[in-house]
């Protein structure tokens, strides 16, 4: 046992962590130059009320000079993750005072249009991307030390002096990613144009989240969450094939568990790898699912052998939460993630994720030829599924219910379908019922939408799945997405569970899976 930063006990398997560290990938770099100078103007018909207009090409900027209070916005033409450099010289008398200069970075127009001072959400405002520099000596080459995630860069001249102004040249971003674009499997021909575009944007989303780990979002939270890793890994198997990056993530989670052996919900790489103290029931279970998917994609028996004890332990720990009816005990705290949907009860989804993960565990145990473990898991699958049918299925409503108030939600139905509690005929009826009556508690993240699409695809409802992908991710495209977003509600475009859309992430791992659906089911 050792302590993590917040003082909670963690279990460290140093060998696993060291091995994960050997797998730190090299980053590919690319120099990217701004395309245009733009303005951002209010337009209530535009996404979140902001639209961009091209003013001039980038080149003409280098002929202009700027003094106190001047500003400009550059558009890099696509979403970038990287390090910005800028050359500045003085014009006029010798600079007799430092230059004060501020940079604001936006993945979306709202971030360079709305003042950050007005932000009052519940996540830290320090996620908002800005940097102020004071430059004593000119000319200067500024290399901003922080990595930014952006398409738009706003530059504000805070002050020069009455005697000089400044001019800029060579502004560029050194974009970084661990995705090898040369390894990207080309998309076969013949797909409709909008799905090709959807694929391209998904791949860009994945690429920009692939750093020294699969980050959830390069703007926020810039760390490895297991729920996001699971979906990124799936997309990666059909695109960049960076298996070692998945392996690294699995070894990090497996090598640093919480006090009772639970896999933590997320972890940090710096200053040295450490696991966060957030524990989510579903996320711990997804270790088993992610390992199973990884094994299926790679047949890497060595990794399976090494990490199987961790996967097994997650299942055993999760089973301890069952009550005497074999139903997962509910809790009002943030014990299980599922979705950001307000008021969502998590019990039925958690029951289904337990079942789903037990089944993944069986596949692993079989691959390892562990007959006792396989049998034990099979009997657990039976009783967890039976309990779900007996206690959580309301036959008069035709829905699974969750929690004390017997809540009916999309999430509960989707997860029960993915867990295979009923057969395909019942699953199809259940999905059709959901779409027809629309009274169930809704879904709110691309992450939960991913699971809806998976449920449709797996139950032979491909047309409906494509229709929903066009509605949801196609909606983001129409609203101007360069990468797919953490959050999107086609009915409420400023939706944020954090109290402000300024803090949302607009290149988010769990939104990258259209490429997985397209390449797995449509070509
Ligand atoms: C947010 C992030 C992350 C997700 C967690 C549960 O902080 O969006 O991607 O996995 O929530």
Short mmCIF file of C-alpha atoms and ligand atoms in Angstrom, two decimals:
data_model
loop_
_atom_site.label_atom_id
_atom_site.label_comp_id
_atom_site.label_asym_id
_atom_site.label_seq_id
_atom_site.Cartn_x
_atom_site.Cartn_y
_atom_site.Cartn_z
CA UNK A 1 0.00 0.00 0.00
CA UNK A 2 1.10 3.57 -0.55
CA UNK A 3 -0.60 6.95 -0.46
CA UNK A 4 -1.90 8.88 -3.40
CA UNK A 5 -1.83 12.67 -3.50
CA UNK A 6 -5.07 13.19 -1.60
CA UNK A 7 -3.93 10.81 1.12
CA UNK A 8 -6.12 7.83 0.22
CA UNK A 9 -4.51 4.41 0.16
CA UNK A 10 -3.69 2.91 -3.18
CA UNK A 11 -2.15 -0.37 -4.25
CA UNK A 12 0.83 -0.08 -6.54
CA UNK A 13 2.28 -2.83 -8.69
CA UNK A 14 5.50 -1.06 -9.60
CA UNK A 15 6.46 -3.58 -12.22
CA UNK A 16 3.27 -2.94 -14.14
CA UNK A 17 3.64 0.81 -13.84
CA UNK A 18 7.26 0.63 -15.01
CA UNK A 19 6.22 -1.46 -17.96
CA UNK A 20 3.51 1.07 -18.82
CA UNK A 21 6.12 3.81 -18.69
CA UNK A 22 8.29 1.94 -21.18
CA UNK A 23 5.35 2.13 -23.53
CA UNK A 24 5.21 5.94 -23.54
CA UNK A 25 4.79 6.64 -27.25
CA UNK A 26 6.74 9.05 -29.41
CA UNK A 27 4.74 12.08 -30.53
CA UNK A 28 4.51 13.01 -34.20
CA UNK A 29 4.84 16.71 -34.90
CA UNK A 30 3.50 18.90 -37.65
CA UNK A 31 3.93 22.65 -38.18
CA UNK A 32 0.56 24.28 -38.85
CA UNK A 33 0.07 27.90 -39.92
CA UNK A 34 -3.04 30.01 -39.44
CA UNK A 35 -5.29 30.25 -42.47
CA UNK A 36 -7.28 33.44 -41.92
CA UNK A 37 -7.93 36.45 -39.82
CA UNK A 38 -11.54 36.30 -38.75
CA UNK A 39 -14.20 38.06 -36.72
CA UNK A 40 -16.74 36.36 -34.50
CA UNK A 41 -20.16 37.93 -34.55
CA UNK A 42 -23.42 37.32 -32.78
CA UNK A 43 -26.03 35.47 -34.82
CA UNK A 44 -28.90 33.77 -33.09
CA UNK A 45 -29.24 31.24 -35.91
CA UNK A 46 -25.64 30.08 -35.50
CA UNK A 47 -24.53 27.36 -33.07
CA UNK A 48 -24.45 28.80 -29.56
CA UNK A 49 -25.20 32.20 -31.10
CA UNK A 50 -21.75 32.86 -32.65
CA UNK A 51 -20.68 32.83 -36.24
CA UNK A 52 -17.27 33.45 -37.82
CA UNK A 53 -16.51 35.62 -40.86
CA UNK A 54 -13.26 35.53 -42.76
CA UNK A 55 -11.77 39.02 -42.88
CA UNK A 56 -8.46 38.50 -44.68
CA UNK A 57 -5.84 35.86 -45.32
CA UNK A 58 -3.18 35.31 -42.69
CA UNK A 59 -0.35 36.82 -44.73
CA UNK A 60 -1.65 40.39 -44.61
CA UNK A 61 -1.44 40.32 -40.80
CA UNK A 62 2.33 40.56 -41.06
CA UNK A 63 2.07 43.97 -42.71
CA UNK A 64 0.06 45.49 -39.84
CA UNK A 65 1.19 47.04 -36.57
CA UNK A 66 -0.64 46.85 -33.26
CA UNK A 67 -0.77 49.02 -30.16
CA UNK A 68 -2.57 49.14 -26.83
CA UNK A 69 -6.05 47.62 -26.92
CA UNK A 70 -5.75 46.18 -30.44
CA UNK A 71 -6.68 42.58 -31.02
CA UNK A 72 -7.12 40.02 -33.77
CA UNK A 73 -8.38 36.46 -34.11
CA UNK A 74 -6.64 33.82 -36.20
CA UNK A 75 -8.32 30.74 -37.59
CA UNK A 76 -6.06 27.70 -38.01
CA UNK A 77 -8.60 26.07 -40.32
CA UNK A 78 -9.06 22.90 -38.26
CA UNK A 79 -8.82 21.70 -34.68
CA UNK A 80 -5.20 21.60 -33.43
CA UNK A 81 -3.48 20.29 -30.34
CA UNK A 82 -0.02 21.68 -29.85
CA UNK A 83 2.43 24.40 -28.96
CA UNK A 84 2.25 27.93 -30.33
CA UNK A 85 5.24 30.03 -31.36
CA UNK A 86 5.16 33.64 -32.45
CA UNK A 87 7.80 36.15 -33.58
CA UNK A 88 7.30 39.75 -32.46
CA UNK A 89 9.21 42.89 -33.38
CA UNK A 90 8.78 46.50 -32.38
CA UNK A 91 7.95 49.29 -34.81
CA UNK A 92 8.70 52.99 -34.14
CA UNK A 93 10.99 54.23 -31.37
CA UNK A 94 13.05 51.75 -29.35
CA UNK A 95 10.67 49.88 -27.02
CA UNK A 96 10.75 51.81 -23.76
CA UNK A 97 8.34 49.60 -21.83
CA UNK A 98 7.58 45.87 -21.77
CA UNK A 99 5.01 44.49 -24.16
CA UNK A 100 1.93 43.12 -22.42
CA UNK A 101 0.16 40.53 -24.57
CA UNK A 102 -2.65 38.08 -23.96
CA UNK A 103 -3.59 34.93 -25.88
CA UNK A 104 -6.98 33.26 -25.73
CA UNK A 105 -7.53 29.87 -27.34
CA UNK A 106 -10.85 28.50 -28.46
CA UNK A 107 -11.93 25.15 -29.81
CA UNK A 108 -15.16 26.96 -30.65
CA UNK A 109 -16.10 30.55 -31.50
CA UNK A 110 -17.84 31.05 -28.12
CA UNK A 111 -14.50 30.80 -26.34
CA UNK A 112 -12.95 33.71 -28.22
CA UNK A 113 -16.19 35.73 -28.13
CA UNK A 114 -17.55 35.47 -24.59
CA UNK A 115 -15.49 36.98 -21.75
CA UNK A 116 -14.03 34.29 -19.50
CA UNK A 117 -14.66 36.60 -16.52
CA UNK A 118 -18.36 35.87 -16.91
CA UNK A 119 -17.83 32.12 -16.42
CA UNK A 120 -19.51 30.78 -13.29
CA UNK A 121 -19.74 27.03 -13.82
CA UNK A 122 -18.76 24.47 -11.18
CA UNK A 123 -15.62 23.16 -12.91
CA UNK A 124 -12.43 25.15 -12.36
CA UNK A 125 -12.18 28.26 -14.50
CA UNK A 126 -8.49 27.48 -14.96
CA UNK A 127 -9.51 25.07 -17.72
CA UNK A 128 -10.36 28.10 -19.86
CA UNK A 129 -7.39 28.48 -22.15
CA UNK A 130 -5.60 31.81 -21.87
CA UNK A 131 -2.11 33.09 -21.20
CA UNK A 132 -0.70 36.56 -20.48
CA UNK A 133 2.93 37.33 -21.18
CA UNK A 134 5.13 40.36 -20.50
CA UNK A 135 8.02 40.69 -22.92
CA UNK A 136 10.96 42.84 -21.82
CA UNK A 137 13.16 42.59 -24.87
CA UNK A 138 12.07 42.93 -28.50
CA UNK A 139 12.39 41.47 -31.05
CA UNK A 140 11.40 38.20 -29.41
CA UNK A 141 10.39 34.74 -30.32
CA UNK A 142 7.71 33.53 -27.94
CA UNK A 143 7.21 29.84 -27.41
CA UNK A 144 4.15 29.37 -25.25
CA UNK A 145 5.04 26.58 -22.83
CA UNK A 146 1.55 25.13 -22.38
CA UNK A 147 -0.10 22.80 -24.86
CA UNK A 148 -3.34 24.20 -26.23
CA UNK A 149 -6.32 22.63 -27.92
CA UNK A 150 -7.88 25.03 -30.37
CA UNK A 151 -8.85 26.19 -33.81
CA UNK A 152 -9.10 29.91 -32.97
CA UNK A 153 -6.46 32.06 -31.32
CA UNK A 154 -7.24 35.57 -30.14
CA UNK A 155 -4.36 37.95 -29.50
CA UNK A 156 -4.91 41.07 -27.40
CA UNK A 157 -2.23 43.73 -27.06
CA UNK A 158 -2.55 44.82 -23.43
CA UNK A 159 0.05 47.57 -23.78
CA UNK A 160 3.11 48.72 -25.69
CA UNK A 161 3.89 52.37 -24.99
CA UNK A 162 3.16 55.69 -26.64
CA UNK A 163 6.43 55.35 -28.54
CA UNK A 164 6.21 51.96 -30.20
CA UNK A 165 3.84 49.38 -31.65
CA UNK A 166 4.43 45.72 -32.54
CA UNK A 167 4.28 43.56 -35.65
CA UNK A 168 4.03 39.77 -35.88
CA UNK A 169 5.51 37.16 -38.14
CA UNK A 170 5.91 33.38 -38.18
CA UNK A 171 2.95 32.44 -36.03
CA UNK A 172 2.55 28.70 -36.01
CA UNK A 173 1.45 25.72 -33.99
CA UNK A 174 3.55 22.58 -33.60
CA UNK A 175 0.74 20.06 -33.55
CA UNK A 176 1.36 16.83 -31.64
CA UNK A 177 -0.23 13.39 -31.56
CA UNK A 178 0.83 9.79 -30.98
CA UNK A 179 -1.38 8.65 -33.85
CA UNK A 180 0.58 7.65 -36.93
CA UNK A 181 -1.53 9.07 -39.76
CA UNK A 182 0.34 6.82 -42.22
CA UNK A 183 -1.10 3.79 -40.48
CA UNK A 184 -4.69 4.98 -40.81
CA UNK A 185 -6.70 2.33 -42.62
CA UNK A 186 -8.17 4.05 -45.70
CA UNK A 187 -11.93 4.18 -45.87
CA UNK A 188 -13.23 1.93 -48.66
CA UNK A 189 -14.99 3.76 -51.48
CA UNK A 190 -18.73 4.00 -51.98
CA UNK A 191 -19.91 5.49 -48.70
CA UNK A 192 -22.30 8.46 -48.87
CA UNK A 193 -20.45 11.76 -48.69
CA UNK A 194 -21.85 12.78 -45.27
CA UNK A 195 -20.70 9.50 -43.69
CA UNK A 196 -17.25 9.93 -45.19
CA UNK A 197 -17.11 13.35 -43.59
CA UNK A 198 -18.40 11.93 -40.31
CA UNK A 199 -15.64 9.34 -40.42
CA UNK A 200 -13.00 11.99 -41.08
CA UNK A 201 -14.14 14.12 -38.15
CA UNK A 202 -14.24 11.08 -35.84
CA UNK A 203 -10.72 10.12 -36.86
CA UNK A 204 -9.52 13.67 -36.25
CA UNK A 205 -11.15 13.57 -32.81
CA UNK A 206 -9.39 10.32 -31.96
CA UNK A 207 -6.09 11.56 -33.37
CA UNK A 208 -6.13 14.76 -31.34
CA UNK A 209 -6.98 12.87 -28.13
CA UNK A 210 -4.09 10.43 -28.73
CA UNK A 211 -1.18 11.84 -26.81
CA UNK A 212 1.05 9.96 -24.34
CA UNK A 213 -2.18 8.34 -23.17
CA UNK A 214 -5.62 8.26 -24.74
CA UNK A 215 -6.77 11.56 -23.23
CA UNK A 216 -10.49 12.12 -22.75
CA UNK A 217 -10.15 15.61 -24.18
CA UNK A 218 -7.00 17.58 -25.03
CA UNK A 219 -8.58 20.75 -23.58
CA UNK A 220 -10.27 19.07 -20.60
CA UNK A 221 -9.64 16.80 -18.61
CA UNK A 222 -6.35 15.93 -20.38
CA UNK A 223 -6.14 12.57 -18.60
CA UNK A 224 -6.91 8.91 -18.95
CA UNK A 225 -10.49 7.98 -17.97
CA UNK A 226 -11.34 4.35 -18.38
CA UNK A 227 -14.81 4.97 -19.82
CA UNK A 228 -13.26 7.04 -22.58
CA UNK A 229 -10.34 4.63 -23.08
CA UNK A 230 -12.74 1.78 -23.75
CA UNK A 231 -14.40 3.61 -26.66
CA UNK A 232 -11.17 5.08 -28.03
CA UNK A 233 -9.62 1.64 -28.07
CA UNK A 234 -12.55 0.34 -30.13
CA UNK A 235 -12.15 3.14 -32.67
CA UNK A 236 -8.37 2.67 -32.67
CA UNK A 237 -8.66 -1.02 -33.69
CA UNK A 238 -10.33 0.09 -36.93
CA UNK A 239 -8.16 3.14 -37.64
CA UNK A 240 -4.66 3.80 -36.23
CA UNK A 241 -3.95 0.34 -34.76
CA UNK A 242 -1.86 1.80 -31.96
CA UNK A 243 -2.20 -1.27 -29.77
CA UNK A 244 0.65 -0.30 -27.45
CA UNK A 245 -1.21 2.84 -26.40
CA UNK A 246 -4.16 0.71 -25.26
CA UNK A 247 -1.76 -1.66 -23.56
CA UNK A 248 -0.11 1.26 -21.77
CA UNK A 249 -3.49 2.44 -20.49
CA UNK A 250 -4.41 -1.03 -19.27
CA UNK A 251 -1.12 -1.46 -17.44
CA UNK A 252 -1.45 1.96 -15.81
CA UNK A 253 -4.93 1.18 -14.53
CA UNK A 254 -3.97 -2.36 -13.58
CA UNK A 255 -0.81 -1.26 -11.81
CA UNK A 256 -2.41 1.43 -9.64
CA UNK A 257 -5.64 0.40 -8.00
CA UNK A 258 -7.51 1.83 -5.02
CA UNK A 259 -7.37 0.43 -1.49
CA UNK A 260 -9.55 -2.63 -2.01
CA UNK A 261 -8.15 -3.35 -5.43
CA UNK A 262 -10.74 -1.39 -7.44
CA UNK A 263 -9.56 0.14 -10.70
CA UNK A 264 -9.85 3.92 -10.35
CA UNK A 265 -12.02 5.93 -12.72
CA UNK A 266 -9.14 8.03 -14.06
CA UNK A 267 -5.45 8.63 -13.64
CA UNK A 268 -2.71 11.19 -14.19
CA UNK A 269 0.68 10.80 -15.83
CA UNK A 270 2.63 13.63 -14.23
CA UNK A 271 4.81 14.26 -12.28
CA UNK A 272 4.76 10.47 -12.07
CA UNK A 273 1.82 8.17 -12.76
CA UNK A 274 -0.83 8.22 -10.03
CA UNK A 275 -4.41 7.13 -9.83
CA UNK A 276 -7.16 9.60 -8.93
CA UNK A 277 -9.38 8.90 -5.93
CA UNK A 278 -12.58 8.90 -8.01
CA UNK A 279 -14.27 5.51 -7.92
CA UNK A 280 -17.15 4.71 -10.26
CA UNK A 281 -18.82 1.31 -10.25
CA UNK A 282 -19.28 1.09 -14.02
CA UNK A 283 -15.82 2.48 -14.82
CA UNK A 284 -14.03 -0.13 -12.64
CA UNK A 285 -15.96 -2.88 -14.41
CA UNK A 286 -14.96 -1.51 -17.80
CA UNK A 287 -11.40 -2.61 -17.07
CA UNK A 288 -12.56 -6.15 -17.77
CA UNK A 289 -14.46 -5.12 -20.90
CA UNK A 290 -11.51 -3.09 -22.23
CA UNK A 291 -9.10 -5.96 -21.63
CA UNK A 292 -11.47 -8.34 -23.39
CA UNK A 293 -11.81 -6.04 -26.42
CA UNK A 294 -8.03 -5.61 -26.47
CA UNK A 295 -7.45 -9.34 -26.39
CA UNK A 296 -9.98 -9.87 -29.17
CA UNK A 297 -8.23 -7.28 -31.35
CA UNK A 298 -4.65 -8.36 -30.65
CA UNK A 299 -4.64 -11.92 -29.28
CA UNK A 300 -1.94 -10.63 -26.91
CA UNK A 301 -1.88 -13.55 -24.45
CA UNK A 302 0.98 -12.13 -22.41
CA UNK A 303 -0.98 -9.01 -21.51
CA UNK A 304 -4.08 -11.05 -20.83
CA UNK A 305 -2.15 -13.30 -18.42
CA UNK A 306 -0.58 -10.36 -16.64
CA UNK A 307 -3.79 -8.37 -16.24
CA UNK A 308 -6.34 -11.12 -15.75
CA UNK A 309 -6.05 -11.01 -11.90
CA UNK A 310 -7.02 -7.32 -12.00
CA UNK A 311 -9.96 -8.01 -14.33
CA UNK A 312 -11.13 -10.89 -12.13
CA UNK A 313 -10.88 -8.77 -9.01
CA UNK A 314 -13.10 -6.07 -10.55
CA UNK A 315 -15.84 -8.62 -11.12
CA UNK A 316 -15.55 -10.03 -7.60
CA UNK A 317 -15.61 -6.57 -6.03
CA UNK A 318 -18.62 -5.53 -8.13
CA UNK A 319 -20.53 -8.69 -7.15
CA UNK A 320 -20.21 -7.68 -3.49
CA UNK A 321 -22.61 -4.85 -4.18
CA UNK A 322 -25.48 -7.22 -4.89
CA UNK A 323 -28.27 -7.39 -2.31
CA UNK A 324 -30.06 -10.58 -1.27
CA UNK A 325 -32.16 -10.40 -4.46
CA UNK A 326 -28.98 -10.23 -6.57
CA UNK A 327 -29.72 -6.65 -7.51
CA UNK A 328 -27.03 -3.95 -7.42
CA UNK A 329 -27.62 -1.70 -4.40
CA UNK A 330 -28.56 1.85 -5.29
CA UNK A 331 -26.97 4.94 -3.80
CA UNK A 332 -27.72 8.67 -4.08
CA UNK A 333 -24.02 9.62 -4.40
CA UNK A 334 -21.91 9.76 -7.60
CA UNK A 335 -21.15 6.03 -7.31
CA UNK A 336 -21.70 5.11 -10.93
CA UNK A 337 -21.39 7.31 -14.02
CA UNK A 338 -23.58 6.04 -16.91
CA UNK A 339 -24.41 9.50 -18.31
CA UNK A 340 -24.62 13.17 -17.38
CA UNK A 341 -28.43 13.11 -17.73
CA UNK A 342 -29.91 15.00 -14.81
CA UNK A 343 -31.99 12.89 -12.42
CA UNK A 344 -30.95 9.62 -14.03
CA UNK A 345 -31.17 6.64 -11.68
CA UNK A 346 -28.18 4.36 -12.24
CA UNK A 347 -29.27 1.08 -10.64
CA UNK A 348 -30.61 -0.82 -13.66
CA UNK A 349 -27.77 0.35 -15.91
CA UNK A 350 -25.26 -0.74 -13.27
CA UNK A 351 -26.92 -4.16 -13.04
CA UNK A 352 -26.67 -4.49 -16.81
CA UNK A 353 -23.03 -3.34 -16.92
CA UNK A 354 -22.20 -5.93 -14.28
CA UNK A 355 -23.80 -8.59 -16.45
CA UNK A 356 -22.10 -7.26 -19.59
CA UNK A 357 -18.72 -7.33 -17.85
CA UNK A 358 -19.24 -10.80 -16.37
CA UNK A 359 -19.81 -12.04 -19.90
CA UNK A 360 -16.62 -10.35 -21.07
CA UNK A 361 -14.89 -12.00 -18.11
CA UNK A 362 -16.10 -15.41 -19.28
CA UNK A 363 -14.43 -14.87 -22.64
CA UNK A 364 -11.17 -14.03 -20.90
CA UNK A 365 -11.38 -16.99 -18.54
CA UNK A 366 -12.07 -19.27 -21.50
CA UNK A 367 -9.11 -17.90 -23.43
CA UNK A 368 -6.98 -18.65 -20.39
CA UNK A 369 -8.59 -22.08 -20.04
CA UNK A 370 -9.61 -21.42 -16.47
CA UNK A 371 -12.52 -23.79 -16.06
CA UNK A 372 -13.37 -23.09 -12.41
CA UNK A 373 -13.46 -19.35 -12.98
CA UNK A 374 -15.48 -19.80 -16.16
CA UNK A 375 -18.08 -21.87 -14.30
CA UNK A 376 -18.29 -19.43 -11.45
CA UNK A 377 -18.81 -16.52 -13.83
CA UNK A 378 -21.41 -18.45 -15.80
CA UNK A 379 -23.46 -19.10 -12.69
CA UNK A 380 -23.18 -15.41 -11.73
CA UNK A 381 -24.34 -14.40 -15.20
CA UNK A 382 -27.41 -16.58 -14.73
CA UNK A 383 -28.36 -15.16 -11.37
CA UNK A 384 -27.65 -11.52 -12.23
CA UNK A 385 -29.69 -11.82 -15.45
CA UNK A 386 -32.51 -13.67 -13.71
CA UNK A 387 -32.64 -11.06 -10.95
CA UNK A 388 -32.84 -8.32 -13.59
CA UNK A 389 -35.77 -10.06 -15.30
CA UNK A 390 -37.51 -10.74 -12.01
CA UNK A 391 -37.01 -7.48 -10.12
CA UNK A 392 -36.22 -4.81 -12.69
CA UNK A 393 -38.48 -5.74 -15.60
CA UNK A 394 -41.95 -4.24 -15.41
CA UNK A 395 -44.03 -6.31 -17.80
CA UNK A 396 -47.03 -3.99 -17.61
CA UNK A 397 -44.90 -1.08 -18.80
CA UNK A 398 -42.72 -3.17 -21.08
CA UNK A 399 -39.62 -1.47 -19.66
CA UNK A 400 -36.81 -2.06 -17.21
CA UNK A 401 -37.21 0.13 -14.16
CA UNK A 402 -34.51 1.56 -11.94
CA UNK A 403 -34.28 2.70 -8.32
CA UNK A 404 -36.88 3.25 -5.65
CA UNK A 405 -39.10 5.28 -7.92
CA UNK A 406 -39.00 2.64 -10.66
CA UNK A 407 -37.63 5.14 -13.14
CA UNK A 408 -37.81 4.31 -16.84
CA UNK A 409 -34.84 5.65 -18.78
CA UNK A 410 -33.21 5.16 -22.17
CA UNK A 411 -29.94 4.32 -20.41
CA UNK A 412 -31.47 1.40 -18.45
CA UNK A 413 -33.07 -0.10 -21.57
CA UNK A 414 -29.95 0.35 -23.71
CA UNK A 415 -27.64 -1.25 -21.19
CA UNK A 416 -30.01 -4.16 -20.55
CA UNK A 417 -30.11 -4.72 -24.31
CA UNK A 418 -26.32 -4.63 -24.58
CA UNK A 419 -26.09 -7.05 -21.66
CA UNK A 420 -28.37 -9.46 -23.51
CA UNK A 421 -31.01 -9.85 -20.79
CA UNK A 422 -33.63 -10.54 -23.47
CA UNK A 423 -33.19 -12.04 -26.92
CA UNK A 424 -33.06 -10.07 -30.17
CA UNK A 425 -36.82 -10.20 -30.82
CA UNK A 426 -37.57 -8.63 -27.42
CA UNK A 427 -34.69 -6.18 -27.81
CA UNK A 428 -36.07 -4.91 -31.10
CA UNK A 429 -39.54 -4.45 -29.58
CA UNK A 430 -38.03 -2.63 -26.64
CA UNK A 431 -36.06 -0.27 -28.88
CA UNK A 432 -39.10 0.39 -31.08
CA UNK A 433 -41.18 1.12 -27.99
CA UNK A 434 -38.59 3.62 -26.79
CA UNK A 435 -38.57 5.50 -30.08
CA UNK A 436 -42.36 5.46 -30.32
CA UNK A 437 -43.36 6.79 -26.91
CA UNK A 438 -40.43 9.06 -25.98
CA UNK A 439 -41.51 9.41 -22.33
CA UNK A 440 -38.43 7.70 -20.86
CA UNK A 441 -35.71 9.77 -19.17
CA UNK A 442 -33.51 10.89 -22.02
CA UNK A 443 -29.79 10.50 -22.80
CA UNK A 444 -27.43 13.42 -22.75
CA UNK A 445 -23.92 12.52 -23.91
CA UNK A 446 -22.32 11.17 -27.09
CA UNK A 447 -21.05 8.45 -24.76
CA UNK A 448 -24.60 7.24 -24.08
CA UNK A 449 -25.49 7.77 -27.74
CA UNK A 450 -22.65 5.43 -28.63
CA UNK A 451 -24.35 2.72 -26.61
CA UNK A 452 -27.69 3.39 -28.27
CA UNK A 453 -26.10 2.99 -31.71
CA UNK A 454 -24.33 -0.19 -30.60
CA UNK A 455 -27.63 -1.60 -29.30
CA UNK A 456 -29.32 -0.82 -32.63
CA UNK A 457 -26.49 -2.25 -34.72
CA UNK A 458 -26.23 -5.44 -32.69
CA UNK A 459 -29.93 -6.08 -32.98
CA UNK A 460 -30.15 -5.77 -36.74
CA UNK A 461 -31.53 -2.20 -36.79
CA UNK A 462 -28.81 -0.74 -38.98
CA UNK A 463 -31.03 1.77 -40.79
CA UNK A 464 -32.28 3.19 -37.53
CA UNK A 465 -28.70 3.33 -36.26
CA UNK A 466 -27.56 5.32 -39.30
CA UNK A 467 -30.57 7.61 -38.99
CA UNK A 468 -29.63 8.30 -35.36
CA UNK A 469 -25.97 8.86 -36.21
CA UNK A 470 -27.05 11.40 -38.82
CA UNK A 471 -29.35 13.09 -36.32
CA UNK A 472 -26.76 13.29 -33.56
CA UNK A 473 -23.22 13.46 -35.01
CA UNK A 474 -24.61 14.75 -38.32
CA UNK A 475 -26.24 17.52 -36.27
CA UNK A 476 -22.85 18.42 -34.81
CA UNK A 477 -21.42 18.56 -38.35
CA UNK A 478 -24.16 20.91 -39.46
CA UNK A 479 -23.42 23.01 -36.40
CA UNK A 480 -19.80 23.36 -37.51
CA UNK A 481 -17.89 20.57 -35.69
CA UNK A 482 -14.23 20.06 -36.71
CA UNK A 483 -13.96 17.41 -34.02
CA UNK A 484 -16.80 15.74 -32.17
CA UNK A 485 -17.92 17.20 -28.88
CA UNK A 486 -18.16 16.03 -25.30
CA UNK A 487 -21.74 17.20 -25.11
CA UNK A 488 -24.43 17.89 -27.64
CA UNK A 489 -28.13 18.28 -27.27
CA UNK A 490 -29.78 19.04 -30.61
CA UNK A 491 -32.73 20.54 -28.68
CA UNK A 492 -30.67 22.71 -26.35
CA UNK A 493 -27.46 23.75 -28.02
CA UNK A 494 -25.92 25.51 -25.06
CA UNK A 495 -26.30 22.41 -22.86
CA UNK A 496 -23.56 21.82 -20.32
CA UNK A 497 -23.70 19.73 -17.14
CA UNK A 498 -21.04 22.06 -15.74
CA UNK A 499 -23.04 25.29 -15.76
CA UNK A 500 -21.50 26.88 -18.88
CA UNK A 501 -20.83 25.78 -22.44
CA UNK A 502 -17.49 27.65 -22.29
CA UNK A 503 -15.99 24.82 -20.27
CA UNK A 504 -17.30 21.98 -22.44
CA UNK A 505 -14.71 20.03 -24.37
CA UNK A 506 -15.14 20.18 -28.13
CA UNK A 507 -12.76 17.38 -29.06
CA UNK A 508 -13.77 14.52 -26.86
CA UNK A 509 -12.74 10.89 -26.92
CA UNK A 510 -16.12 9.39 -26.14
CA UNK A 511 -17.54 11.15 -29.17
CA UNK A 512 -15.08 9.57 -31.64
CA UNK A 513 -16.92 6.32 -32.35
CA UNK A 514 -18.82 7.02 -35.58
CA UNK A 515 -15.65 5.81 -37.32
CA UNK A 516 -15.92 2.52 -35.41
CA UNK A 517 -19.57 2.07 -36.46
CA UNK A 518 -18.88 3.04 -40.06
CA UNK A 519 -15.87 0.76 -40.44
CA UNK A 520 -17.31 -2.16 -38.46
CA UNK A 521 -20.88 -2.22 -39.76
CA UNK A 522 -21.09 -0.21 -42.96
CA UNK A 523 -18.23 -1.14 -45.25
C1 LIG B 1 -15.91 14.04 -17.51
C2 LIG B 1 -15.13 13.77 -18.75
C3 LIG B 1 -14.71 12.33 -18.99
C4 LIG B 1 -15.65 11.35 -18.39
C5 LIG B 1 -16.00 11.69 -16.98
C6 LIG B 1 -16.94 10.72 -16.29
O1 LIG B 1 -15.05 14.58 -16.57
O2 LIG B 1 -15.94 14.21 -19.78
O3 LIG B 1 -14.60 12.13 -20.35
O4 LIG B 1 -15.19 10.05 -18.53
O5 LIG B 1 -16.63 12.95 -16.98
#
